[in-house]
Amino acid sequence: MQDTLTHRQLKSLVHVSTVINSSLEIETIFDLIIGEAISAVDAAGGGSIWVFDQQKQRLMAKSAHGLFYPQIFKSIELSNGESMTGMTFQAKKGLVFKNEEEIKQALDTLTPGNRTLLDESIPGNFHFTSIISSPILLKGTCIGVITLDSFDKSLNFKKEDMQLLEAIAQQAAIALEKSNIYYEEKKTVQQLSRSIETQRNIANLVVNGEGIQSIIDYIYETIGEHIFLFDEIGELTASACRTPVTEEMKSEAQRFAKQNEQSPGSPYSVSEITLGRENYQFIALSLQSKMKTLGTLIIVSKDPIGQAEINALEHICTVIMLELVKVQTVSETQQRLQSEFMIKILSGQAMDETLRKQAKNLQFDLNRNYIAVSVNVENKDKLQHGAISENVINNMLQMTNKYFLGKNSQDAALIDHNKLGALFSYPAKLQATNQVGDIKRLALHLQQEIEKTYSELDITIGIGRMKSNLAAAHESFNEAEKCITFMKSYHFEERALSYTDLGIQRFILQNSEEELLDFVHEVIGSLIQYEQTRKGDLLQTLLTYFRQNQNIKRTAVALHVHTNTLNYRLKRIEEILSADLTDGQQLFNIQLAGNIYRYIKR
C-alpha cells in the first residue's frame, strides 16, 4: 500500500509513526493517533478513534478531535453495523461516505440515545459533508476503527487519503499492541509488588504473634471483600466483613467450604451464587498441607475477582497455613500432655508427687469436685471391624471440647482408639444437684453433632457421679463406663445415660448374665413360659402395671382395657406365679425380675 502513497504522504506517515510510537501510555496513544491522522489529511476537520470492548460488545470512543464536545461524544457506544464507524467495523475494510445523503442514511442506523448524544456533541451550525473510516486490524481481527470527518464542502477526501488513513490504522494497531503488552506487564509488576508487600506484612503479623484473626483483618483491609476462615471440620474460626452479613451468607459459605474440602486436588474453586436478589462470587481456597486439610478460606465478592488476585491469595494462604500449623502444634502438644495426665487419673493411678506437679502445671485443682464422662465410638455397620481413623477421632476430640465441654471443663482425652474421656470441674462447696442433668443435655447435643458429621458412627455417652476431689475422679469414670456397658448390652433407646439414671439397674451390672437369667426364671419364669405357649397379654400387663406404679386406673388406660379386665388379669398372674402382688417382698422380687427381663438381650 505504501508504494501508492505520494512522497508527501510517506513523509507524513513516517512522522505519524514516530509520534504515535513515542509513548506507551494507552490514553496518550489514542490522542496522538487521531491528532496526527487529522493533521496528515487536509480535508479532515475532525475525527475519532474507537476500540471494541469485548465485555460490552460495543465500540467505545477513546478520543475525539475537531469540532466536537469530546466528553459528550465519548459517551456514545456503537454496536456492530451502527453508523459509519459500526459499518466499517462490520465490513473490516475502509469505507467512504462521499456526501450528506450517504452520511444521513448511515446516521439513521443510530439508536435514539446515541443520536441524541451525537447531536449534543456537535454544534448546530456544523454538518458532516464527507467521511472516511478505516478499520484497525490486528492479526486479521478488527479491534477498532479510525473515522475522519469533513465539515467543509470545498474539501473532499481523495483516494490517497483513504490509503494514508489505512496505513495510519496499521501503525495504530502496532502501537496499541505494544501499549497493551506494556500495560499488562506493568499491571503484573504492580500486582506482584503488592503481593510481595502483602505477604511481607502478613509474615510480620505472624512473627509478632498477632494471630489468625489479625491476618484475616489485614486481608480484608487489603481487598475489601467478605472473608471467612473455616477449620478442618467446617466450623467458622475467623471472619472479617464490610457489614454484618446474613445467616444465609454464613451458611452458604460454610456449605461451600465443606464442598471444597470434599473435592481435593484443586487449590481453589469459584462459584456464582445468588442470595436474595444479589449475585455474589464465592471463592474457596484450600488450606492443604502435605499431611492433611487445615481448613478453607472463603472470599465473597459482588464483583468478579481476577486471576492475579486469586494467585496472590493463594500465596497468602501459605502464610496462613504456617500459622495454623504453629497454632495446631502448640495445641496438640498441650492436648497430648493433658491426655497423658487424664489417662493416669481416670485409670486410678495413685496421686503421687509427680502426678501432683503435673496437675499443677496443667492447672488441675486437686480439691475441686469432678464429674467424669465416657464417649464411646463405634461403626453402625458391625461388619466394619477395627479402630476409627485417627483423623476422625481427632476431629471428634475438637468437637467434644467445643460442643460439650466449653468453658466448664478441664479437657477431653483420647483413652483408646474408640473411646474419649472428659472431666467436668466444679467448686469444692458445690452440691451435686442439676449438674448431671446439664451434662446429659450437652452430651445429647454432642452426640447429634458428631452423628450429623459422621453418620456412619454410633455414639453412646456415659456420665458418672460427682466426686469430691481429683484423686476420686476415676471412680466417676468407672461409673460412666458402666453406663456404656449397660447401653451396649441391654435394650436402651437413649444415647446418653448417667449412673444416677441406672437406679436399680446397677444390680444387673453387678451380676453375670447366667445369674440374672436364673433369677428371672426363678421369679417370673412360669409366667414367661405361659406367655410363650399361649401368646397372651399377661406379661405385658404385669410390666405395664409396674411402670404405672401399680395404679389400676392408669394401667387400664395404658392398656386400653376395662378395670374389671385388668383385675382379672392380675388375679390370673398371681395364680400362675403362685404369688401375692400385695406382699411387699414378693412384689419387689417380681418387679426386679421384670426390669431385668426388659433390659437383658435374649
XYZ file of C-alpha atoms in Angstrom, residues 100-599:
500
model
C -24.528 14.288 3.078
C -27.111 11.857 1.680
C -24.904 8.812 2.248
C -23.976 10.122 5.679
C -27.659 10.658 6.572
C -28.518 7.072 5.619
C -25.672 5.789 7.824
C -26.666 8.021 10.737
C -30.216 6.708 10.555
C -28.882 3.397 11.943
C -28.034 5.100 15.236
C -30.118 4.233 18.288
C -32.189 7.177 19.614
C -29.893 7.505 22.606
C -26.727 7.583 20.542
C -28.286 10.042 18.042
C -29.117 12.412 20.884
C -25.553 12.235 22.211
C -24.148 12.872 18.715
C -26.380 15.913 18.162
C -25.400 17.312 21.560
C -21.688 16.846 20.835
C -21.708 18.797 17.517
C -22.715 22.490 17.334
C -25.889 23.060 15.310
C -24.217 25.087 12.544
C -21.831 22.247 11.601
C -22.761 19.295 9.398
C -20.828 16.301 8.089
C -20.094 16.769 4.352
C -17.998 13.649 3.828
C -16.445 10.909 5.988
C -13.788 8.253 5.591
C -13.392 5.395 8.011
C -10.761 2.654 8.310
C -10.708 -0.477 10.461
C -7.812 -1.122 12.850
C -6.843 -4.716 12.110
C -4.570 -6.776 14.333
C -3.670 -10.247 13.063
C -6.860 -10.324 10.981
C -9.137 -9.257 13.832
C -10.819 -5.864 13.820
C -10.044 -4.239 17.173
C -11.255 -0.725 16.408
C -11.948 1.997 13.835
C -10.468 5.415 12.861
C -13.005 7.836 11.411
C -12.175 11.238 9.845
C -14.875 13.866 9.263
C -15.057 16.783 6.878
C -17.329 19.764 7.586
C -16.272 21.840 4.515
C -17.971 21.177 1.152
C -14.964 22.632 -0.640
C -12.666 19.959 0.846
C -13.234 16.406 -0.336
C -11.434 13.246 0.694
C -9.258 11.760 -2.034
C -8.416 8.158 -2.800
C -4.906 8.616 -1.439
C -6.408 9.993 1.808
C -8.077 6.634 2.407
C -4.799 4.872 1.607
C -2.979 7.084 4.097
C -5.679 6.519 6.754
C -5.416 2.739 6.292
C -1.635 2.960 6.649
C -2.063 5.034 9.821
C -4.535 2.408 11.073
C -1.860 -0.263 10.563
C 0.617 1.785 12.575
C -2.075 2.343 15.217
C -2.643 -1.422 15.537
C 1.071 -1.996 16.182
C 1.234 0.878 18.672
C -1.868 -0.370 20.538
C -0.487 -3.905 20.721
C 2.800 -2.624 22.161
C 0.902 -0.462 24.637
C -1.301 -3.387 25.737
C 1.772 -5.571 26.291
C 3.394 -2.772 28.271
C 0.194 -2.218 30.273
C -0.187 -5.924 31.101
C 3.463 -6.180 32.130
C 3.143 -3.046 34.233
C -0.050 -4.393 35.824
C 1.664 -7.710 36.549
C 4.637 -5.950 38.133
C 2.330 -3.784 40.259
C 0.289 -6.809 41.349
C 3.470 -8.741 42.112
C 4.792 -5.786 44.093
C 1.516 -5.533 46.058
C 1.501 -9.295 46.561
C 5.074 -9.269 47.898
C 4.293 -6.332 50.171
C 1.116 -8.027 51.404
C 2.936 -11.279 52.125
C 5.696 -9.369 53.916
C 3.156 -7.549 56.089
C 1.300 -10.770 56.891
C 4.590 -12.505 57.690
C 5.338 -9.668 60.129
C 1.967 -10.263 61.801
C 2.882 -13.928 62.223
C 6.360 -13.119 63.580
C 4.856 -10.667 66.062
C 2.380 -13.295 67.242
C -0.718 -11.308 66.223
C -2.744 -14.454 65.498
C -5.103 -15.672 62.770
C -7.788 -13.003 63.288
C -5.241 -10.223 62.709
C -4.201 -11.875 59.444
C -7.833 -12.151 58.308
C -8.419 -8.491 59.253
C -5.386 -7.411 57.215
C -6.526 -9.358 54.133
C -9.960 -7.742 54.468
C -8.411 -4.254 54.672
C -6.360 -5.058 51.552
C -9.065 -6.463 49.260
C -12.216 -5.071 50.911
C -14.319 -8.231 50.498
C -16.111 -10.581 52.930
C -13.674 -13.179 54.310
C -14.470 -16.364 56.241
C -11.990 -18.900 57.633
C -13.323 -22.390 58.388
C -11.392 -25.136 60.178
C -10.968 -28.728 59.009
C -14.381 -29.774 60.365
C -16.152 -26.851 58.669
C -16.560 -24.593 61.716
C -16.095 -20.820 61.405
C -12.919 -19.773 63.254
C -12.360 -16.195 61.990
C -14.060 -13.659 59.715
C -13.946 -10.036 58.542
C -16.795 -8.378 56.638
C -17.766 -4.937 55.305
C -21.135 -5.014 57.061
C -22.947 -7.512 59.281
C -23.675 -10.463 56.996
C -26.815 -12.580 56.965
C -27.008 -16.070 58.417
C -27.831 -17.222 54.888
C -24.460 -15.975 53.623
C -22.618 -17.604 56.545
C -24.431 -20.896 55.937
C -23.709 -20.757 52.203
C -20.037 -20.006 52.886
C -19.881 -22.960 55.304
C -21.566 -25.262 52.777
C -19.177 -24.128 50.053
C -16.183 -24.682 52.366
C -17.270 -28.260 53.141
C -17.928 -28.903 49.453
C -14.415 -27.669 48.616
C -12.884 -29.963 51.269
C -14.616 -32.934 49.657
C -13.023 -32.090 46.263
C -9.273 -32.400 46.929
C -6.735 -31.726 44.195
C -7.807 -28.236 43.135
C -6.172 -25.318 45.017
C -9.333 -23.239 44.698
C -12.881 -23.280 43.328
C -15.178 -20.479 42.158
C -18.980 -20.362 42.124
C -21.593 -17.741 41.238
C -24.269 -17.767 43.972
C -27.467 -15.732 44.322
C -28.537 -14.703 47.839
C -31.829 -12.839 47.978
C -31.697 -10.609 44.906
C -27.926 -10.129 44.956
C -25.378 -12.082 42.900
C -22.056 -12.974 44.515
C -18.846 -14.690 43.534
C -17.705 -17.257 46.129
C -14.050 -18.307 46.035
C -12.863 -21.203 48.211
C -9.110 -21.646 48.747
C -7.972 -24.874 50.383
C -5.514 -24.711 53.264
C -3.964 -28.065 52.451
C -0.691 -29.239 53.982
C 1.114 -32.402 52.908
C -0.324 -34.247 55.892
C -3.949 -33.100 55.989
C -6.511 -30.351 55.373
C -6.233 -27.474 57.833
C -9.305 -25.568 56.675
C -10.725 -23.365 53.915
C -10.565 -19.632 53.205
C -13.743 -18.223 51.610
C -13.876 -14.863 49.781
C -17.331 -13.449 48.964
C -17.459 -10.582 46.452
C -20.114 -8.822 44.390
C -17.573 -8.085 41.644
C -15.539 -10.846 39.955
C -12.034 -11.284 41.380
C -9.288 -11.587 38.761
C -6.814 -14.427 38.373
C -3.938 -12.246 39.588
C -5.783 -11.514 42.850
C -6.568 -15.219 43.289
C -2.896 -16.072 42.747
C -1.944 -13.520 45.414
C -4.492 -15.039 47.802
C -3.005 -18.494 47.191
C 0.394 -17.174 48.322
C -1.244 -15.613 51.379
C -2.846 -18.977 52.194
C 0.656 -20.423 52.509
C 1.383 -17.971 55.327
C -1.984 -18.723 56.950
C -1.218 -22.456 56.805
C 2.123 -21.896 58.546
C 0.346 -20.012 61.324
C -2.331 -22.719 61.585
C 0.343 -25.415 61.759
C 2.098 -23.467 64.534
C -1.134 -22.994 66.496
C -2.110 -26.609 65.927
C 1.312 -27.876 67.039
C 1.086 -25.935 70.294
C -2.490 -27.142 70.801
C -1.609 -30.752 70.049
C 1.340 -30.627 72.467
C -0.908 -29.224 75.195
C -3.581 -31.785 74.337
C -1.055 -34.638 74.466
C 0.232 -33.604 77.896
C -3.316 -33.222 79.229
C -4.381 -36.531 77.697
C -1.465 -38.415 79.221
C -2.271 -36.898 82.613
C -6.009 -37.592 82.352
C -5.456 -41.212 81.338
C -3.401 -41.696 84.507
C -6.092 -40.011 86.623
C -9.038 -41.871 85.057
C -7.245 -45.223 85.323
C -6.965 -44.708 89.110
C -3.202 -44.209 89.347
C -2.152 -43.157 92.841
C -1.761 -39.412 93.344
C 1.992 -39.265 93.988
C 4.213 -36.164 93.979
C 4.940 -36.435 90.260
C 1.232 -36.537 89.436
C 0.586 -33.591 91.756
C 3.213 -31.498 89.939
C 1.677 -32.407 86.573
C -1.754 -31.425 87.869
C -0.412 -28.043 88.967
C 1.364 -27.407 85.636
C -1.803 -28.287 83.708
C -3.960 -26.189 86.067
C -5.947 -29.079 87.539
C -7.171 -28.263 91.063
C -6.840 -31.345 93.261
C -9.593 -30.226 95.650
C -12.384 -29.342 93.220
C -15.388 -31.578 92.501
C -15.226 -33.674 89.324
C -17.703 -35.498 87.092
C -16.246 -37.889 84.509
C -17.769 -38.692 81.136
C -17.031 -41.542 78.733
C -17.758 -41.153 74.986
C -17.835 -44.468 73.124
C -17.486 -44.517 69.311
C -18.405 -47.478 67.077
C -19.308 -48.123 63.460
C -23.047 -48.612 62.995
C -22.171 -51.319 60.489
C -20.987 -54.075 62.814
C -19.239 -55.764 59.869
C -16.713 -52.904 59.752
C -14.200 -54.046 62.323
C -11.156 -52.137 63.557
C -10.462 -48.799 65.157
C -11.887 -45.498 63.960
C -9.345 -43.484 61.944
C -7.042 -41.141 63.839
C -8.246 -38.140 61.809
C -11.896 -38.806 62.723
C -11.030 -39.292 66.410
C -9.037 -36.034 66.466
C -11.964 -34.189 64.875
C -14.325 -35.630 67.482
C -11.874 -34.566 70.184
C -12.204 -30.997 68.884
C -15.983 -31.287 68.684
C -16.085 -32.606 72.268
C -14.111 -29.604 73.501
C -16.270 -27.187 71.507
C -19.849 -28.501 71.787
C -19.661 -30.403 75.038
C -17.090 -29.075 77.445
C -16.856 -25.381 76.620
C -15.539 -23.228 79.471
C -16.635 -25.567 82.275
C -14.215 -28.411 81.622
C -10.667 -29.431 82.306
C -10.369 -31.215 78.957
C -11.133 -34.264 76.852
C -8.622 -37.078 76.328
C -8.239 -39.981 73.928
C -8.491 -43.095 76.141
C -8.113 -45.569 73.266
C -8.961 -45.625 69.547
C -12.695 -45.944 70.200
C -13.185 -44.022 73.417
C -12.897 -40.451 74.710
C -12.830 -39.412 78.356
C -13.741 -35.968 79.689
C -13.791 -34.224 83.055
C -16.143 -31.518 84.280
C -14.816 -29.443 87.155
C -16.907 -27.658 89.835
C -16.168 -25.640 93.007
C -15.485 -27.759 96.095
C -18.501 -26.426 98.017
C -20.947 -27.067 95.187
C -23.518 -29.788 95.831
C -24.431 -32.219 93.029
C -27.901 -31.022 92.117
C -28.571 -30.135 88.473
C -25.029 -30.615 87.134
C -25.570 -34.162 85.880
C -28.789 -33.139 84.098
C -26.974 -30.242 82.409
C -24.151 -32.535 81.328
C -26.654 -35.018 79.919
C -28.267 -32.306 77.752
C -24.830 -31.294 76.459
C -23.987 -34.949 75.849
C -27.064 -35.466 73.679
C -26.166 -32.314 71.716
C -22.623 -33.621 71.193
C -23.951 -36.997 70.078
C -26.211 -35.325 67.498
C -23.396 -33.088 66.180
C -20.966 -35.991 65.782
C -23.514 -38.214 64.038
C -24.508 -35.266 61.815
C -20.892 -35.079 60.588
C -20.180 -38.821 60.710
C -23.479 -40.548 60.021
C -21.768 -43.951 59.893
C -20.831 -43.777 63.583
C -22.806 -44.796 66.666
C -22.127 -42.630 69.737
C -23.006 -43.601 73.316
C -22.131 -41.383 76.285
C -21.926 -42.412 79.950
C -21.884 -39.923 82.848
C -20.540 -40.723 86.320
C -21.492 -39.152 89.646
C -19.782 -36.102 91.164
C -16.657 -36.889 93.225
C -15.151 -34.594 95.834
C -11.553 -34.438 94.533
C -9.377 -35.233 91.544
C -7.967 -38.405 93.100
C -11.501 -39.885 93.123
C -12.304 -38.870 89.539
C -11.520 -42.400 88.325
C -14.489 -43.677 90.373
C -16.775 -41.341 88.428
C -15.212 -42.559 85.160
C -15.779 -46.198 86.137
C -19.438 -45.368 86.716
C -19.592 -43.702 83.284
C -18.088 -46.861 81.785
C -20.763 -48.966 83.453
C -23.389 -46.788 81.778
C -21.743 -47.503 78.402
C -21.726 -51.228 79.182
C -25.420 -51.132 80.108
C -26.405 -49.275 76.911
C -24.366 -51.631 74.727
C -25.580 -54.828 76.429
C -29.260 -54.112 77.059
C -32.211 -52.539 75.287
C -31.856 -48.807 75.866
C -33.025 -46.222 73.370
C -31.299 -43.119 74.790
C -27.707 -42.498 73.683
C -26.613 -40.697 76.866
C -27.059 -42.190 80.330
C -25.933 -41.119 83.806
C -25.075 -43.533 86.592
C -27.802 -41.925 88.694
C -30.320 -42.833 85.968
C -29.486 -46.511 86.321
C -31.087 -46.819 89.754
C -31.890 -50.436 90.472
C -30.445 -51.428 87.090
C -27.000 -51.280 88.720
C -27.929 -54.682 90.156
C -27.871 -56.002 86.588
C -24.331 -54.764 86.003
C -23.009 -56.418 89.152
C -24.039 -59.969 88.152
C -23.300 -62.301 85.275
C -25.898 -62.883 82.610
C -26.275 -66.513 83.732
C -27.071 -65.412 87.301
C -29.539 -62.817 86.016
C -31.335 -65.379 83.859
C -31.539 -67.794 86.781
C -33.139 -65.077 88.908
C -35.626 -64.111 86.178
C -36.716 -67.713 85.571
C -36.927 -68.426 89.278
C -39.241 -65.462 89.951
C -41.317 -64.998 86.768
C -40.244 -67.998 84.651
C -43.670 -69.643 84.890
C -45.354 -66.514 83.538
C -42.839 -66.236 80.659
C -43.425 -69.927 79.797
C -47.206 -69.430 79.955
C -46.926 -66.480 77.528
C -44.746 -68.426 75.106
C -47.252 -71.304 74.890
C -50.445 -69.242 74.780
C -49.279 -65.882 73.335
C -51.348 -63.938 75.848
C -51.070 -60.412 77.240
C -50.348 -61.239 80.887
C -46.593 -60.476 80.885
C -47.118 -57.144 79.112
C -49.921 -56.374 81.592
C -47.589 -57.031 84.527
C -44.754 -54.843 83.141
C -47.180 -52.005 82.387
C -48.668 -52.340 85.874
C -45.188 -51.805 87.345
C -44.446 -48.832 85.045
C -47.677 -47.168 86.233
C -46.669 -47.658 89.902
C -49.403 -50.288 90.489
C -52.135 -47.754 89.734
C -55.184 -49.664 88.428
C -56.850 -46.783 86.561
C -53.679 -45.555 84.825
C -52.684 -49.114 83.888
C -56.149 -49.813 82.421
C -55.909 -46.619 80.333
C -52.387 -47.502 79.128
C -53.549 -50.993 78.100
C -56.876 -49.737 76.667
C -58.885 -52.247 78.773
C -61.624 -52.020 81.394
C -60.574 -52.089 85.060
C -62.512 -55.348 85.535
C -60.456 -56.939 82.752
C -57.266 -55.665 84.351
C -58.232 -57.030 87.762
C -58.974 -60.425 86.168
C -55.559 -60.461 84.501
C -53.748 -59.545 87.710
C -55.604 -62.317 89.552
C -54.589 -64.774 86.833
C -50.929 -63.609 87.089
C -50.965 -64.274 90.840
C -52.267 -67.782 90.182
C -49.588 -68.546 87.575
C -46.764 -67.155 89.744
C -48.213 -68.547 92.981
C -47.577 -65.092 94.405
C -49.410 -62.297 96.186
C -48.961 -58.910 94.487
C -49.923 -57.177 97.716
C -46.984 -58.760 99.549
C -44.146 -56.199 99.626
C -41.260 -58.708 99.465
C -42.800 -60.773 96.685
C -43.747 -57.627 94.757
C -40.162 -56.320 94.996
C -38.711 -59.563 93.590
C -41.267 -59.750 90.783
C -40.679 -56.090 89.850
C -36.880 -56.540 89.850
C -37.150 -59.674 87.698
C -39.459 -57.790 85.302
C -36.947 -54.942 84.974
C -34.111 -57.371 84.279
C -36.258 -59.145 81.710
C -36.972 -55.814 79.944
C -33.313 -54.868 79.573
